[in-house]
Coordinates of C-alpha atoms and ligand atoms in Angstrom, one line a residue:
M1 CA -21.1 -26.0 10.1
T2 CA -20.1 -28.8 7.8
K3 CA -17.5 -27.9 5.3
E4 CA -16.0 -30.3 2.8
T5 CA -12.4 -31.0 3.5
I6 CA -10.0 -29.0 1.3
T7 CA -7.6 -31.3 -0.4
R8 CA -4.8 -30.8 -3.0
Q9 CA -7.3 -31.7 -5.6
T10 CA -9.6 -28.9 -4.5
V11 CA -6.9 -26.3 -4.9
K12 CA -5.7 -27.7 -8.2
E13 CA -9.2 -27.2 -9.5
L14 CA -9.3 -23.7 -8.3
D15 CA -6.1 -23.0 -10.2
Q16 CA -7.5 -24.5 -13.3
Q17 CA -10.5 -22.2 -13.1
D18 CA -8.4 -19.1 -12.3
S19 CA -8.6 -16.6 -15.1
L20 CA -5.4 -14.8 -13.8
Q21 CA -3.3 -18.0 -13.7
S22 CA -1.2 -16.9 -16.7
F23 CA 0.1 -13.8 -15.0
K24 CA 2.4 -15.8 -12.7
S25 CA 4.8 -16.5 -15.7
E26 CA 5.2 -12.7 -16.0
F27 CA 7.1 -12.7 -12.7
Y28 CA 10.4 -14.0 -11.5
T29 CA 9.3 -16.5 -9.0
R30 CA 11.7 -19.1 -7.5
D31 CA 10.9 -22.8 -7.9
S32 CA 9.6 -24.5 -4.8
H33 CA 9.6 -21.2 -2.9
Y34 CA 6.4 -19.7 -1.5
Y35 CA 6.6 -15.9 -1.4
M36 CA 3.9 -14.6 1.0
D37 CA 5.5 -11.2 1.4
G38 CA 4.4 -9.4 -1.6
N39 CA 2.7 -6.8 0.6
S40 CA 6.2 -5.7 1.8
L41 CA 8.2 -6.0 -1.3
G42 CA 6.4 -7.2 -4.5
L43 CA 8.3 -9.5 -7.0
L44 CA 10.1 -8.3 -10.1
S45 CA 8.1 -8.8 -13.3
K46 CA 9.7 -9.2 -16.7
R47 CA 7.8 -6.1 -18.0
A48 CA 9.2 -4.0 -15.2
E49 CA 12.7 -5.3 -15.9
Q50 CA 12.2 -4.3 -19.5
T51 CA 11.1 -0.8 -18.8
V52 CA 14.1 -0.1 -16.5
L53 CA 16.4 -1.5 -19.1
R54 CA 14.8 0.8 -21.7
S55 CA 15.5 3.9 -19.5
L56 CA 19.0 2.7 -18.9
Q57 CA 19.5 2.3 -22.6
D58 CA 18.2 5.8 -23.2
W59 CA 20.8 7.1 -20.8
K60 CA 23.5 5.1 -22.5
E61 CA 22.6 6.3 -26.0
Q62 CA 21.1 9.7 -25.5
A63 CA 22.6 11.1 -22.3
I64 CA 20.8 14.4 -21.4
D65 CA 18.5 14.1 -24.5
G66 CA 16.8 11.2 -22.7
W67 CA 14.7 13.9 -20.9
T68 CA 12.9 14.7 -24.0
E69 CA 13.9 12.2 -26.7
G70 CA 14.1 9.0 -24.7
R71 CA 11.7 6.3 -25.8
E72 CA 9.9 7.1 -22.6
P73 CA 10.9 10.7 -22.1
W74 CA 12.0 11.3 -18.6
F75 CA 10.6 14.8 -18.3
Y76 CA 7.0 13.5 -18.6
M77 CA 7.4 10.1 -17.0
S78 CA 6.0 11.1 -13.6
E79 CA 2.8 12.3 -15.2
K80 CA 2.6 9.3 -17.5
I81 CA 2.8 6.9 -14.6
G82 CA 0.3 9.1 -12.7
E83 CA -2.2 8.7 -15.5
M84 CA -1.5 4.9 -15.5
T85 CA -2.1 4.8 -11.8
A86 CA -5.3 6.9 -11.7
P87 CA -7.6 4.0 -12.6
L88 CA -6.3 1.9 -9.6
V89 CA -7.3 4.6 -7.2
G90 CA -10.5 5.9 -9.0
A91 CA -9.1 9.2 -9.8
K92 CA -8.9 11.5 -12.8
P93 CA -5.5 11.3 -14.6
H94 CA -4.6 14.9 -13.6
E95 CA -5.3 14.1 -9.9
V96 CA -2.4 11.6 -9.6
I97 CA 1.4 12.0 -9.8
N98 CA 4.2 9.5 -9.4
T99 CA 6.6 11.1 -6.9
G100 CA 8.3 10.7 -3.5
S101 CA 7.7 8.1 -0.8
I102 CA 4.7 7.7 1.5
T103 CA 6.5 9.7 4.2
T104 CA 7.8 12.6 2.0
N105 CA 4.4 12.8 0.2
L106 CA 2.6 12.9 3.6
H107 CA 4.9 15.8 4.6
Q108 CA 4.1 17.6 1.4
L109 CA 0.3 17.1 1.7
I110 CA 0.1 17.9 5.4
A111 CA 2.2 20.9 4.8
T112 CA -0.3 21.9 2.2
F113 CA -3.7 21.0 3.8
Y114 CA -3.0 21.4 7.5
Q115 CA -3.7 25.1 8.1
P116 CA -4.5 25.4 11.8
E117 CA -6.6 28.4 12.5
E118 CA -8.4 29.6 15.7
K119 CA -10.2 26.6 17.2
R120 CA -9.5 24.2 14.4
T121 CA -6.0 23.1 15.1
K122 CA -6.0 19.3 15.5
I123 CA -5.0 16.3 13.3
L124 CA -7.1 13.1 13.8
A125 CA -5.2 9.8 13.3
D126 CA -5.2 6.4 14.9
A127 CA -3.2 4.5 17.4
L128 CA -2.4 1.6 15.0
N129 CA -0.9 3.4 12.0
F130 CA 2.6 2.8 10.8
P131 CA 5.1 4.8 12.8
S132 CA 6.5 6.9 9.9
D133 CA 3.0 8.4 9.2
I134 CA 2.8 9.4 12.9
Y135 CA 6.3 10.8 13.0
A136 CA 5.4 12.9 9.9
L137 CA 2.3 14.3 11.5
Q138 CA 4.0 15.1 14.7
S139 CA 6.8 17.0 13.1
Q140 CA 4.3 18.9 10.8
I141 CA 2.4 20.0 13.9
E142 CA 5.6 21.2 15.4
Q143 CA 6.5 23.1 12.1
K144 CA 3.4 25.2 12.7
G145 CA 4.7 26.1 16.1
L146 CA 2.3 23.8 18.0
R147 CA 2.7 20.8 20.4
H148 CA 1.8 17.4 19.0
E149 CA 1.1 16.1 22.4
E150 CA -1.9 18.6 22.4
Q151 CA -2.8 18.6 18.7
L152 CA -2.5 15.0 17.5
I153 CA -5.5 12.8 18.5
Q154 CA -5.0 9.0 17.9
V155 CA -8.2 7.0 18.0
E156 CA -7.7 3.9 20.1
S157 CA -8.4 0.3 19.2
K158 CA -10.5 -1.9 21.5
D159 CA -8.8 -5.1 20.7
G160 CA -5.4 -4.0 19.7
Y161 CA -5.8 -5.0 16.1
T162 CA -8.7 -3.2 14.6
L163 CA -10.5 0.1 14.6
D164 CA -14.2 0.8 14.9
E165 CA -15.4 3.4 12.3
N166 CA -17.9 4.7 15.0
D167 CA -15.0 5.5 17.3
I168 CA -13.3 7.5 14.6
I169 CA -16.5 9.4 13.8
E170 CA -17.0 10.1 17.4
Q171 CA -13.8 12.0 17.6
M172 CA -14.5 14.2 14.6
D173 CA -15.4 17.7 15.9
E174 CA -14.9 21.3 15.1
Q175 CA -11.4 21.3 16.5
V176 CA -10.2 18.8 13.9
A177 CA -8.6 20.3 10.8
V178 CA -7.3 17.2 9.0
L179 CA -7.9 13.5 9.3
L180 CA -5.3 11.0 8.2
L181 CA -6.0 7.2 8.3
P182 CA -4.7 4.1 6.6
S183 CA -7.1 2.5 4.1
I184 CA -5.9 -0.9 5.2
L185 CA -4.2 -1.4 8.6
Y186 CA -0.7 -2.7 8.1
R187 CA -0.8 -5.3 10.9
S188 CA -4.2 -6.7 11.0
G189 CA -5.2 -6.1 7.3
Q190 CA -8.4 -4.4 8.3
L191 CA -10.1 -2.4 5.4
L192 CA -11.7 0.8 6.7
D193 CA -14.9 2.2 5.1
M194 CA -13.2 5.1 3.3
K195 CA -16.5 6.4 1.7
R196 CA -18.4 6.6 5.0
I197 CA -15.5 8.1 6.9
T198 CA -14.9 10.8 4.2
E199 CA -18.7 11.6 4.2
E200 CA -18.8 12.0 8.0
A201 CA -15.6 14.1 8.1
H202 CA -16.8 16.4 5.4
K203 CA -20.1 17.0 7.3
R204 CA -17.9 18.5 10.0
G205 CA -15.6 20.5 7.8
I206 CA -12.6 18.2 8.1
I207 CA -10.1 17.5 5.3
V208 CA -9.6 13.8 4.6
G209 CA -6.4 12.0 3.6
F210 CA -5.7 8.2 3.4
D211 CA -2.6 6.3 3.3
L212 CA -3.1 3.5 0.6
A213 CA 0.2 1.6 1.3
H214 CA -1.7 -1.7 1.8
S215 CA -4.6 -1.1 -0.6
I216 CA -3.2 0.2 -3.8
G217 CA -2.9 -2.8 -6.2
A218 CA -4.9 -4.9 -3.8
I219 CA -8.4 -3.5 -3.9
P220 CA -10.2 -1.1 -6.2
H221 CA -10.8 2.5 -4.9
E222 CA -13.1 5.4 -5.9
L223 CA -11.2 8.3 -4.4
H224 CA -12.7 10.9 -6.7
D225 CA -16.3 9.9 -6.3
W226 CA -15.9 9.4 -2.6
N227 CA -14.6 13.0 -2.4
V228 CA -11.5 12.0 -0.6
D229 CA -9.3 15.1 -0.4
F230 CA -5.9 13.6 -0.8
A231 CA -4.0 10.2 -0.6
V232 CA -0.5 8.9 -0.6
W233 CA 1.0 5.5 -1.3
C234 CA 4.1 3.5 -2.0
T235 CA 4.6 1.3 -5.0
Y236 CA 7.1 -1.3 -3.9
K237 CA 4.4 -3.4 -2.1
Y238 CA 1.5 -4.6 -4.2
L239 CA 2.6 -2.6 -7.3
N240 CA 5.9 -4.3 -7.6
S241 CA 8.1 -1.3 -8.4
G242 CA 11.2 -2.7 -6.6
P243 CA 13.1 -1.6 -3.5
G244 CA 12.8 2.2 -3.0
G245 CA 10.4 2.4 -6.0
V246 CA 8.8 5.8 -6.4
G247 CA 5.5 6.4 -4.6
G248 CA 2.5 8.4 -5.6
L249 CA -0.1 10.9 -4.4
Y250 CA -3.6 11.9 -5.3
V251 CA -5.2 15.3 -4.7
H252 CA -8.9 15.9 -5.6
E253 CA -9.3 18.3 -8.5
R254 CA -11.2 20.9 -6.4
H255 CA -7.9 21.6 -4.6
L256 CA -5.7 21.8 -7.7
G257 CA -4.2 25.0 -9.1
Q258 CA -2.8 26.1 -5.7
K259 CA 0.8 26.4 -4.5
P260 CA 2.0 23.3 -2.7
G261 CA 3.1 23.5 0.9
L262 CA 6.6 22.4 -0.1
A263 CA 7.6 23.9 -3.4
G264 CA 10.4 23.1 -5.8
W265 CA 11.1 23.6 -9.5
F266 CA 9.3 20.4 -10.4
S267 CA 6.1 21.9 -8.9
S268 CA 6.1 24.2 -12.0
K269 CA 3.8 24.3 -14.9
K270 CA 5.9 22.3 -17.4
E271 CA 6.0 25.1 -20.0
K272 CA 7.3 27.6 -17.4
Q273 CA 9.8 25.4 -15.6
F274 CA 12.8 26.3 -17.7
D275 CA 12.1 30.0 -17.6
M276 CA 14.0 29.8 -14.4
E277 CA 11.9 32.6 -12.8
H278 CA 12.0 33.2 -9.0
T279 CA 8.2 33.2 -8.9
L280 CA 6.7 29.7 -9.0
T281 CA 3.9 29.1 -11.5
P282 CA 2.5 25.9 -10.1
A283 CA 1.2 23.2 -12.3
E284 CA -2.6 23.0 -12.4
T285 CA -2.5 19.3 -11.9
A286 CA -1.2 17.0 -9.1
S287 CA 2.3 17.6 -10.7
A288 CA 2.4 20.7 -8.5
Y289 CA 3.1 18.5 -5.5
Q290 CA 6.4 17.3 -6.9
I291 CA 9.5 19.0 -5.5
G292 CA 12.8 18.1 -7.2
T293 CA 14.1 16.0 -10.1
P294 CA 12.3 12.7 -10.4
H295 CA 14.0 9.4 -9.6
I296 CA 13.7 8.0 -13.2
L297 CA 15.4 4.6 -12.6
S298 CA 13.2 3.9 -9.6
S299 CA 10.0 5.0 -11.5
A300 CA 10.7 3.2 -14.7
P301 CA 9.7 -0.2 -13.4
L302 CA 6.1 1.0 -12.9
L303 CA 5.7 1.5 -16.6
G304 CA 5.9 -2.3 -17.2
S305 CA 4.4 -3.4 -13.9
L306 CA 1.2 -1.2 -14.3
E307 CA 0.5 -2.8 -17.7
L308 CA -0.1 -6.0 -15.9
F309 CA -2.7 -4.4 -13.6
H310 CA -4.5 -2.9 -16.5
E311 CA -4.5 -6.2 -18.4
A312 CA -5.7 -8.2 -15.4
G313 CA -8.2 -5.6 -14.1
M314 CA -8.5 -4.4 -10.5
D315 CA -11.9 -6.1 -10.0
S316 CA -10.5 -9.6 -11.0
I317 CA -7.4 -9.0 -8.9
R318 CA -9.5 -8.3 -5.8
Q319 CA -11.9 -11.2 -6.5
K320 CA -8.9 -13.6 -6.7
S321 CA -7.3 -12.0 -3.7
L322 CA -10.4 -12.6 -1.6
K323 CA -10.6 -16.2 -2.7
L324 CA -6.9 -16.7 -1.8
T325 CA -7.2 -15.2 1.6
R326 CA -10.5 -17.1 2.2
L327 CA -8.7 -20.4 1.3
L328 CA -5.8 -19.6 3.5
M329 CA -8.1 -18.9 6.5
N330 CA -10.1 -22.1 5.9
L331 CA -7.0 -24.2 5.7
I332 CA -5.7 -22.6 8.9
H333 CA -8.9 -23.7 10.6
Q334 CA -8.7 -27.1 9.1
E335 CA -5.1 -27.9 9.6
L336 CA -3.7 -25.7 12.3
S337 CA -6.5 -25.5 15.0
D338 CA -4.3 -27.4 17.6
F339 CA -1.4 -25.0 17.5
G340 CA -2.6 -21.8 19.1
F341 CA -2.9 -19.4 16.2
Q342 CA -5.4 -16.6 16.3
I343 CA -6.6 -14.9 13.1
V344 CA -6.8 -11.2 13.9
N345 CA -7.8 -9.7 10.5
P346 CA -11.5 -9.1 9.9
L347 CA -13.2 -12.2 8.4
E348 CA -15.7 -10.4 6.2
D349 CA -14.8 -9.6 2.6
E350 CA -15.8 -6.0 2.9
R351 CA -13.5 -5.4 5.8
R352 CA -10.5 -7.5 4.8
G353 CA -7.5 -6.4 2.8
G354 CA -4.9 -8.5 0.9
H355 CA -3.2 -10.4 3.8
V356 CA -4.0 -12.8 6.6
S357 CA -2.7 -11.8 10.0
L358 CA -2.0 -14.6 12.5
V359 CA -1.0 -13.9 16.1
H360 CA 1.1 -16.5 17.9
P361 CA 3.4 -16.1 21.0
D362 CA 6.3 -17.8 19.0
A363 CA 5.7 -15.8 15.8
A364 CA 9.3 -14.7 15.4
S365 CA 10.8 -18.2 15.6
I366 CA 7.9 -19.6 13.5
C367 CA 8.8 -17.1 10.7
K368 CA 12.4 -18.1 10.9
A369 CA 11.4 -21.8 10.6
L370 CA 9.2 -20.9 7.6
K371 CA 12.0 -19.2 5.9
S372 CA 14.3 -22.2 6.4
E373 CA 11.5 -24.3 4.7
R374 CA 11.4 -21.9 1.7
V375 CA 8.3 -20.0 2.7
T376 CA 8.8 -16.2 2.9
P377 CA 6.3 -14.8 5.5
D378 CA 6.4 -11.4 7.1
Y379 CA 6.8 -10.9 10.8
R380 CA 5.6 -7.8 12.7
S381 CA 6.8 -7.3 16.3
P382 CA 5.9 -8.6 18.8
N383 CA 3.7 -11.5 17.7
V384 CA 2.1 -11.1 14.2
I385 CA 2.7 -13.2 11.2
R386 CA 1.4 -11.7 8.0
L387 CA 0.7 -13.9 5.0
A388 CA 0.0 -12.3 1.7
P389 CA -0.9 -14.5 -1.3
I390 CA -0.8 -12.2 -4.2
A391 CA -3.4 -12.4 -7.0
L392 CA -1.0 -12.0 -9.9
Y393 CA 1.6 -14.5 -8.8
T394 CA 0.4 -16.8 -6.0
S395 CA -1.5 -19.9 -7.0
F396 CA -4.1 -21.7 -4.8
E397 CA -1.8 -24.6 -4.6
D398 CA 0.9 -22.4 -3.2
V399 CA -1.4 -21.4 -0.4
Y400 CA -2.1 -25.1 0.3
D401 CA 1.6 -25.9 0.3
T402 CA 2.4 -23.0 2.6
V403 CA -0.2 -24.2 5.2
M404 CA 1.2 -27.8 5.0
I405 CA 4.7 -26.6 5.5
L406 CA 3.6 -24.5 8.5
K407 CA 1.7 -27.6 9.9
E408 CA 4.8 -29.7 9.6
I409 CA 6.8 -27.1 11.4
M410 CA 4.3 -26.9 14.3
S411 CA 3.8 -30.6 14.7
S412 CA 7.6 -31.3 14.7
G413 CA 8.4 -28.3 16.9
K414 CA 11.0 -27.3 14.4
H415 CA 10.5 -23.6 15.2
K416 CA 11.9 -24.2 18.7
D417 CA 15.4 -24.5 17.0
F418 CA 15.2 -20.8 16.3
K419 CA 15.4 -17.8 18.7
N420 CA 12.0 -16.2 19.2
E421 CA 13.3 -12.6 18.5
R422 CA 13.1 -10.4 15.5
G423 CA 16.0 -9.7 13.1
I424 CA 17.1 -6.2 12.0
I425 CA 14.5 -6.0 9.3
A426 CA 11.1 -7.4 10.1
Ligands
PLP1 C1 5.1 0.7 4.0 C2 4.4 1.8 4.7 C3 5.1 3.1 4.9 C4 6.5 3.2 4.4 O1 6.7 4.6 4.1 P1 7.8 5.0 3.1 O2 8.0 6.5 3.2 O3 7.4 4.5 1.7 O4 9.1 4.4 3.5 C5 4.5 4.1 5.6 N1 3.2 3.9 6.0 C6 2.5 2.8 5.9 C7 1.1 2.6 6.5 C8 3.1 1.7 5.3 O5 2.5 0.5 5.2

């Protein structure tokens, strides 16, 4: 395989041809810093800042009237953001609501859709998912008076980083009530075939849910057409809603109009909510899966942030993201082959999410050295370095500089000045 050497000139040309180049100036980026952690906490955009300030101003000027008279009335904000999010997940507007966090939304939807009966009592998940998802599944099983050691099946990985769809399908049987999987695995960045998994599960009468933490805002989805039953996501990663930004959920319209597993007054049909009756009339939309008063100031950034996604378009974002991660992998091969890194994300475009996942025994100290050199990577215990170049605000030249800084650290052994253990947050 002969490949042309990638030079600074090559990446400068890629930047010149990049139709999304102008979006970078919409964000607060620090000069000479390389932020490769947008898959953990996305950067603040000027639009998001504006929409938060607008909600603050409504509070300042209108107090309680902000609920209905604000420039973006708070009473309808979760629905409005739901509608704005729907195209990103391939849903109809009434199938999506902005609410909760991944973990609370998972509790809500498992409480709703997991109805163990007779032989069908199990939940099928995987051994590589994020711990919070697994804790939620375990506690939901116990809420039903069952033992999670018996009812939760976790599909194993052969290599410790990726899953084989065939292994998942093999475990689908008449004892499984609900399936929950990540769309993209948080460590390795593997993208699962959601369409195929959903089809196979439905053939066997299994309800299908996905956690889109690492795919929303990174790849396009067709949840409605794929017939996915439900999905949950956060918005502080690729959607740039800020720390603790309000998450979202999707429920296919064939399930709408029922009572949620966990009810509250915000589950109400809007016109009925203030009747204050003790019998809930649930909304006929995904709004029914809300529980209490929405967290307006943590939702408001999305009004601005999502505009950027609509303007850029999810297909262009995905195309650029694939080019960025391809470039990053090619540069790693070209520049870092002597230093013992292993790329553990799938290499094919159809199976790769938005980040590159590198394994190295000194991962923790390398990440600290990168930070001291103004590169923000992401470390996942025990030995994974995740690097996420973000289509809206990372340039091709940023990727080049990042690899060159990493090369300099590895050649000089600078990382050996740092302890190879993780900090509190990693
Ligand atoms: C980020 C992430 C979470 C975090 O859950 P929150 O409830 O939003 O704190 C959960 N699951 C996965 C797969 C994640 O990537």
